[in-house]
């Protein structure tokens, strides 16, 4: 199946194969993401979602195939290559430094500086951090100087999402972003995805909670056993039960 597109996709993965030794983790995967498109990536554990995302984020090399961004083939040999290409990935356990403050984590490696000696502008970083925390649904007043290690799991996840919000990436990959989040934090994440789309960004939204996916995506891609089982499902044309049946393979027995 090929998702129809009238223009060059932002992301195009062609015939991607990935082997871990004898394990065939990805099998001839073809995936396109349009500019400003929100795509839900679904599938059971072991379906290949994590491997696909690691390939696209430059974390692991693929065995064969090609990746194109805005029509141009790219080599993503590292996560820095992916970031430089405009791909930001937020993993379930995003790498945050426990001892550093919220603001320092938000700008880790990309600090705001001022003056002729490029001194770190902590005041500006704290102001930006405070605004971003509100945008991702953290309603209580947590000072941006608070060490990450003192936050809850949900709050840490929200900080990682806030980081991607600030650095305007072309494609933001959200890996289980609503796991372990409270209601307000979850709504903040979903609103962030809507805002990202409104600003022209693309997102891949990976989640086990299909109800959350249905609230924000344009299209859903389902993986099974390292392959794309469906790539043209939409909230308007498919029910949650339809999607669950494809995830489990029950539709094949029907």
mmCIF file of C-alpha atoms in Angstrom:
data_model
loop_
_atom_site.group_PDB
_atom_site.id
_atom_site.type_symbol
_atom_site.label_atom_id
_atom_site.label_comp_id
_atom_site.label_asym_id
_atom_site.label_seq_id
_atom_site.Cartn_x
_atom_site.Cartn_y
_atom_site.Cartn_z
ATOM 1 C CA UNK A 1 0.000 0.000 0.000
ATOM 2 C CA UNK A 2 1.215 3.513 -0.797
ATOM 3 C CA UNK A 3 -0.139 6.587 0.890
ATOM 4 C CA UNK A 4 -1.173 9.022 -1.801
ATOM 5 C CA UNK A 5 0.743 12.276 -1.853
ATOM 6 C CA UNK A 6 0.591 15.218 -4.204
ATOM 7 C CA UNK A 7 3.956 16.569 -3.117
ATOM 8 C CA UNK A 8 7.340 15.272 -2.064
ATOM 9 C CA UNK A 9 7.054 13.626 1.378
ATOM 10 C CA UNK A 10 9.061 15.080 4.238
ATOM 11 C CA UNK A 11 10.300 11.585 5.137
ATOM 12 C CA UNK A 12 10.472 8.548 2.900
ATOM 13 C CA UNK A 13 11.892 5.220 4.042
ATOM 14 C CA UNK A 14 12.352 2.836 1.114
ATOM 15 C CA UNK A 15 12.745 -0.932 1.335
ATOM 16 C CA UNK A 16 14.309 -0.789 4.793
ATOM 17 C CA UNK A 17 15.711 -4.106 6.037
ATOM 18 C CA UNK A 18 17.276 -4.653 9.442
ATOM 19 C CA UNK A 19 18.917 -7.812 10.719
ATOM 20 C CA UNK A 20 20.246 -8.411 14.222
ATOM 21 C CA UNK A 21 22.314 -11.482 13.457
ATOM 22 C CA UNK A 22 19.739 -14.007 12.255
ATOM 23 C CA UNK A 23 16.797 -11.994 13.577
ATOM 24 C CA UNK A 24 14.971 -10.236 10.740
ATOM 25 C CA UNK A 25 13.700 -7.194 12.642
ATOM 26 C CA UNK A 26 12.498 -5.060 9.695
ATOM 27 C CA UNK A 27 11.215 -6.566 6.448
ATOM 28 C CA UNK A 28 11.034 -4.354 3.350
ATOM 29 C CA UNK A 29 9.544 -1.412 5.221
ATOM 30 C CA UNK A 30 8.256 1.492 3.131
ATOM 31 C CA UNK A 31 7.024 4.475 5.092
ATOM 32 C CA UNK A 32 6.227 8.053 4.109
ATOM 33 C CA UNK A 33 5.479 11.021 6.346
ATOM 34 C CA UNK A 34 4.069 14.161 4.758
ATOM 35 C CA UNK A 35 4.973 17.680 5.878
ATOM 36 C CA UNK A 36 2.646 18.666 8.704
ATOM 37 C CA UNK A 37 1.283 15.111 8.962
ATOM 38 C CA UNK A 38 0.704 13.387 12.298
ATOM 39 C CA UNK A 39 1.153 9.626 11.939
ATOM 40 C CA UNK A 40 0.363 7.094 14.653
ATOM 41 C CA UNK A 41 2.722 4.099 14.657
ATOM 42 C CA UNK A 42 1.021 1.112 16.244
ATOM 43 C CA UNK A 43 1.747 -2.540 16.887
ATOM 44 C CA UNK A 44 2.272 -5.087 19.631
ATOM 45 C CA UNK A 45 5.562 -5.460 21.465
ATOM 46 C CA UNK A 46 8.067 -6.990 19.059
ATOM 47 C CA UNK A 47 6.247 -5.688 15.971
ATOM 48 C CA UNK A 48 9.260 -3.613 14.896
ATOM 49 C CA UNK A 49 8.176 -0.117 15.969
ATOM 50 C CA UNK A 50 11.164 0.546 18.214
ATOM 51 C CA UNK A 51 13.647 -0.729 15.636
ATOM 52 C CA UNK A 52 12.070 1.445 12.940
ATOM 53 C CA UNK A 53 12.277 4.524 15.148
ATOM 54 C CA UNK A 54 15.877 3.772 16.119
ATOM 55 C CA UNK A 55 16.779 3.546 12.428
ATOM 56 C CA UNK A 56 15.048 6.853 11.635
ATOM 57 C CA UNK A 57 16.616 8.585 14.637
ATOM 58 C CA UNK A 58 20.117 7.412 13.674
ATOM 59 C CA UNK A 59 20.505 5.255 16.784
ATOM 60 C CA UNK A 60 21.012 1.980 14.879
ATOM 61 C CA UNK A 61 22.180 1.335 11.298
ATOM 62 C CA UNK A 62 19.858 -0.373 8.822
ATOM 63 C CA UNK A 63 21.019 -3.357 6.791
ATOM 64 C CA UNK A 64 19.705 -2.132 3.438
ATOM 65 C CA UNK A 65 17.302 0.348 1.882
ATOM 66 C CA UNK A 66 17.384 4.154 1.849
ATOM 67 C CA UNK A 67 16.052 7.161 3.737
ATOM 68 C CA UNK A 68 15.060 10.390 1.989
ATOM 69 C CA UNK A 69 14.262 13.766 3.546
ATOM 70 C CA UNK A 70 12.387 16.221 1.310
ATOM 71 C CA UNK A 71 13.349 14.058 -1.674
ATOM 72 C CA UNK A 72 17.066 13.911 -0.922
ATOM 73 C CA UNK A 73 18.747 10.707 0.221
ATOM 74 C CA UNK A 74 20.472 11.068 3.587
ATOM 75 C CA UNK A 75 22.789 8.905 5.669
ATOM 76 C CA UNK A 76 21.798 8.871 9.328
ATOM 77 C CA UNK A 77 24.883 7.353 10.927
ATOM 78 C CA UNK A 78 24.267 8.834 14.363
ATOM 79 C CA UNK A 79 21.615 10.554 16.436
ATOM 80 C CA UNK A 80 23.439 13.838 15.783
ATOM 81 C CA UNK A 81 23.009 13.248 12.032
ATOM 82 C CA UNK A 82 19.263 12.874 12.597
ATOM 83 C CA UNK A 83 19.067 15.994 14.781
ATOM 84 C CA UNK A 84 21.002 17.966 12.151
ATOM 85 C CA UNK A 85 18.495 16.691 9.553
ATOM 86 C CA UNK A 86 15.604 18.029 11.651
ATOM 87 C CA UNK A 87 14.528 14.801 13.382
ATOM 88 C CA UNK A 88 14.057 15.002 17.163
ATOM 89 C CA UNK A 89 13.207 11.818 19.080
ATOM 90 C CA UNK A 90 11.672 11.716 22.531
ATOM 91 C CA UNK A 91 12.015 8.261 24.020
ATOM 92 C CA UNK A 92 9.952 6.921 26.899
ATOM 93 C CA UNK A 93 13.073 7.157 29.074
ATOM 94 C CA UNK A 94 14.583 10.271 27.544
ATOM 95 C CA UNK A 95 18.164 10.948 28.533
ATOM 96 C CA UNK A 96 17.943 13.625 31.194
ATOM 97 C CA UNK A 97 20.689 14.463 33.692
ATOM 98 C CA UNK A 98 19.259 14.026 37.207
ATOM 99 C CA UNK A 99 21.647 16.437 38.897
ATOM 100 C CA UNK A 100 21.004 19.324 36.501
ATOM 101 C CA UNK A 101 18.042 21.698 36.674
ATOM 102 C CA UNK A 102 14.981 21.563 34.453
ATOM 103 C CA UNK A 103 16.225 24.576 32.475
ATOM 104 C CA UNK A 104 19.727 23.133 32.024
ATOM 105 C CA UNK A 105 18.241 19.852 30.762
ATOM 106 C CA UNK A 106 15.998 21.656 28.306
ATOM 107 C CA UNK A 107 19.008 23.341 26.715
ATOM 108 C CA UNK A 108 21.591 20.593 27.231
ATOM 109 C CA UNK A 109 24.190 20.946 24.483
ATOM 110 C CA UNK A 110 22.304 23.923 23.023
ATOM 111 C CA UNK A 111 22.636 26.468 25.824
ATOM 112 C CA UNK A 112 21.593 30.099 25.355
ATOM 113 C CA UNK A 113 24.560 32.409 25.826
ATOM 114 C CA UNK A 114 25.114 36.147 26.033
ATOM 115 C CA UNK A 115 27.909 38.687 25.926
ATOM 116 C CA UNK A 116 31.298 38.643 24.253
ATOM 117 C CA UNK A 117 32.456 35.658 26.319
ATOM 118 C CA UNK A 118 29.346 33.532 25.544
ATOM 119 C CA UNK A 119 28.352 33.278 29.183
ATOM 120 C CA UNK A 120 25.395 30.984 29.797
ATOM 121 C CA UNK A 121 22.193 33.054 30.026
ATOM 122 C CA UNK A 122 20.497 31.175 32.865
ATOM 123 C CA UNK A 123 17.895 33.888 33.419
ATOM 124 C CA UNK A 124 16.620 33.624 29.836
ATOM 125 C CA UNK A 125 16.774 29.821 29.947
ATOM 126 C CA UNK A 126 14.711 29.794 33.157
ATOM 127 C CA UNK A 127 12.084 32.111 31.614
ATOM 128 C CA UNK A 128 11.722 29.906 28.522
ATOM 129 C CA UNK A 129 11.604 26.756 30.666
ATOM 130 C CA UNK A 130 8.826 28.131 32.889
ATOM 131 C CA UNK A 131 6.681 28.946 29.841
ATOM 132 C CA UNK A 132 7.304 25.548 28.227
ATOM 133 C CA UNK A 133 6.345 23.642 31.383
ATOM 134 C CA UNK A 134 2.942 25.350 31.379
ATOM 135 C CA UNK A 135 2.469 24.497 27.703
ATOM 136 C CA UNK A 136 2.989 20.770 28.325
ATOM 137 C CA UNK A 137 0.406 20.721 31.107
ATOM 138 C CA UNK A 138 2.469 21.007 34.292
ATOM 139 C CA UNK A 139 0.080 23.270 36.158
ATOM 140 C CA UNK A 140 1.846 23.390 39.519
ATOM 141 C CA UNK A 141 4.508 26.024 39.902
ATOM 142 C CA UNK A 142 7.796 24.120 39.661
ATOM 143 C CA UNK A 143 10.836 26.444 39.581
ATOM 144 C CA UNK A 144 12.969 25.846 36.450
ATOM 145 C CA UNK A 145 15.980 25.598 38.797
ATOM 146 C CA UNK A 146 14.547 22.370 40.278
ATOM 147 C CA UNK A 147 16.834 19.342 39.718
ATOM 148 C CA UNK A 148 15.344 16.795 37.285
ATOM 149 C CA UNK A 149 15.981 14.015 39.806
ATOM 150 C CA UNK A 150 13.309 15.409 42.146
ATOM 151 C CA UNK A 151 10.525 15.242 39.529
ATOM 152 C CA UNK A 152 8.015 12.459 38.987
ATOM 153 C CA UNK A 153 8.310 10.205 35.946
ATOM 154 C CA UNK A 154 5.467 12.058 34.251
ATOM 155 C CA UNK A 155 7.050 15.428 34.930
ATOM 156 C CA UNK A 156 10.380 14.250 33.514
ATOM 157 C CA UNK A 157 8.592 13.049 30.377
ATOM 158 C CA UNK A 158 6.922 16.447 30.060
ATOM 159 C CA UNK A 159 10.325 18.158 30.279
ATOM 160 C CA UNK A 160 11.653 15.979 27.442
ATOM 161 C CA UNK A 161 8.639 16.927 25.317
ATOM 162 C CA UNK A 162 9.109 20.593 26.154
ATOM 163 C CA UNK A 163 12.668 20.327 24.825
ATOM 164 C CA UNK A 164 11.389 19.205 21.413
ATOM 165 C CA UNK A 165 8.784 21.961 21.441
ATOM 166 C CA UNK A 166 11.441 24.630 21.764
ATOM 167 C CA UNK A 167 13.839 23.301 19.125
ATOM 168 C CA UNK A 168 11.632 23.499 16.053
ATOM 169 C CA UNK A 169 12.318 20.151 14.443
ATOM 170 C CA UNK A 170 10.825 19.158 11.080
ATOM 171 C CA UNK A 171 9.874 15.735 12.467
ATOM 172 C CA UNK A 172 9.233 15.010 16.131
ATOM 173 C CA UNK A 173 9.093 11.343 17.111
ATOM 174 C CA UNK A 174 7.174 10.711 20.336
ATOM 175 C CA UNK A 175 7.767 7.244 21.801
ATOM 176 C CA UNK A 176 4.962 6.422 24.271
ATOM 177 C CA UNK A 177 4.690 10.090 25.314
ATOM 178 C CA UNK A 178 1.567 9.626 27.469
ATOM 179 C CA UNK A 179 2.840 6.650 29.482
ATOM 180 C CA UNK A 180 2.668 7.287 33.234
ATOM 181 C CA UNK A 181 1.241 10.769 32.746
ATOM 182 C CA UNK A 182 -1.660 12.255 34.679
ATOM 183 C CA UNK A 183 -4.753 13.629 32.953
ATOM 184 C CA UNK A 184 -3.506 17.240 32.729
ATOM 185 C CA UNK A 185 -0.056 16.164 31.503
ATOM 186 C CA UNK A 186 -1.608 13.831 28.912
ATOM 187 C CA UNK A 187 -3.833 16.610 27.594
ATOM 188 C CA UNK A 188 -0.781 18.849 27.432
ATOM 189 C CA UNK A 189 1.046 16.302 25.268
ATOM 190 C CA UNK A 190 -1.922 15.872 22.940
ATOM 191 C CA UNK A 191 -2.293 19.642 22.626
ATOM 192 C CA UNK A 192 1.429 19.889 21.843
ATOM 193 C CA UNK A 193 0.932 17.454 18.946
ATOM 194 C CA UNK A 194 -1.956 19.556 17.638
ATOM 195 C CA UNK A 195 0.129 22.723 17.984
ATOM 196 C CA UNK A 196 3.053 21.093 16.175
ATOM 197 C CA UNK A 197 0.791 20.243 13.241
ATOM 198 C CA UNK A 198 -0.647 23.776 13.177
ATOM 199 C CA UNK A 199 2.914 25.120 12.914
ATOM 200 C CA UNK A 200 3.712 22.814 9.982
ATOM 201 C CA UNK A 201 5.729 20.183 11.853
ATOM 202 C CA UNK A 202 5.326 16.441 11.343
ATOM 203 C CA UNK A 203 5.039 13.924 14.169
ATOM 204 C CA UNK A 204 5.263 10.178 14.590
ATOM 205 C CA UNK A 205 3.197 9.248 17.639
ATOM 206 C CA UNK A 206 3.896 5.802 19.098
ATOM 207 C CA UNK A 207 1.471 4.650 21.785
ATOM 208 C CA UNK A 208 -0.238 1.602 23.175
ATOM 209 C CA UNK A 209 -3.221 3.764 24.137
ATOM 210 C CA UNK A 210 -5.128 3.865 20.846
ATOM 211 C CA UNK A 211 -7.667 6.307 22.324
ATOM 212 C CA UNK A 212 -4.911 8.910 22.630
ATOM 213 C CA UNK A 213 -3.731 8.224 19.082
ATOM 214 C CA UNK A 214 -7.246 8.653 17.652
ATOM 215 C CA UNK A 215 -7.494 12.127 19.208
ATOM 216 C CA UNK A 216 -4.586 13.660 17.295
ATOM 217 C CA UNK A 217 -3.397 11.698 14.246
ATOM 218 C CA UNK A 218 -4.175 12.135 10.557
ATOM 219 C CA UNK A 219 -3.209 8.566 9.685
ATOM 220 C CA UNK A 220 -2.210 5.322 11.385
ATOM 221 C CA UNK A 221 0.463 2.810 10.389
ATOM 222 C CA UNK A 222 0.321 -0.670 11.915
ATOM 223 C CA UNK A 223 3.344 -2.964 12.124
ATOM 224 C CA UNK A 224 3.313 -6.730 12.614
ATOM 225 C CA UNK A 225 6.361 -9.008 12.666
ATOM 226 C CA UNK A 226 8.690 -6.371 11.245
ATOM 227 C CA UNK A 227 6.409 -5.475 8.342
ATOM 228 C CA UNK A 228 3.891 -2.735 7.585
ATOM 229 C CA UNK A 229 0.499 -4.408 7.951
ATOM 230 C CA UNK A 230 -1.505 -1.270 7.090
ATOM 231 C CA UNK A 231 -0.579 2.332 6.371
ATOM 232 C CA UNK A 232 -3.815 4.002 5.277
ATOM 233 C CA UNK A 233 -5.993 3.896 8.403
ATOM 234 C CA UNK A 234 -7.559 7.145 9.570
ATOM 235 C CA UNK A 235 -9.767 8.024 12.565
ATOM 236 C CA UNK A 236 -12.529 8.902 10.072
ATOM 237 C CA UNK A 237 -12.481 5.596 8.180
ATOM 238 C CA UNK A 238 -11.470 3.052 10.851
ATOM 239 C CA UNK A 239 -12.722 2.233 14.312
ATOM 240 C CA UNK A 240 -10.526 1.429 17.298
ATOM 241 C CA UNK A 241 -11.701 -2.182 16.975
ATOM 242 C CA UNK A 242 -10.616 -2.247 13.293
ATOM 243 C CA UNK A 243 -7.143 -1.081 14.278
ATOM 244 C CA UNK A 244 -6.892 -3.535 17.178
ATOM 245 C CA UNK A 245 -7.826 -6.401 14.838
ATOM 246 C CA UNK A 246 -5.011 -5.474 12.448
ATOM 247 C CA UNK A 247 -2.541 -5.167 15.344
ATOM 248 C CA UNK A 248 -3.405 -8.665 16.569
ATOM 249 C CA UNK A 249 -3.849 -10.178 13.092
ATOM 250 C CA UNK A 250 -7.465 -11.108 13.820
ATOM 251 C CA UNK A 251 -8.533 -9.452 10.556
ATOM 252 C CA UNK A 252 -6.651 -12.180 8.677
ATOM 253 C CA UNK A 253 -8.849 -14.865 10.212
ATOM 254 C CA UNK A 254 -12.076 -13.069 9.373
#
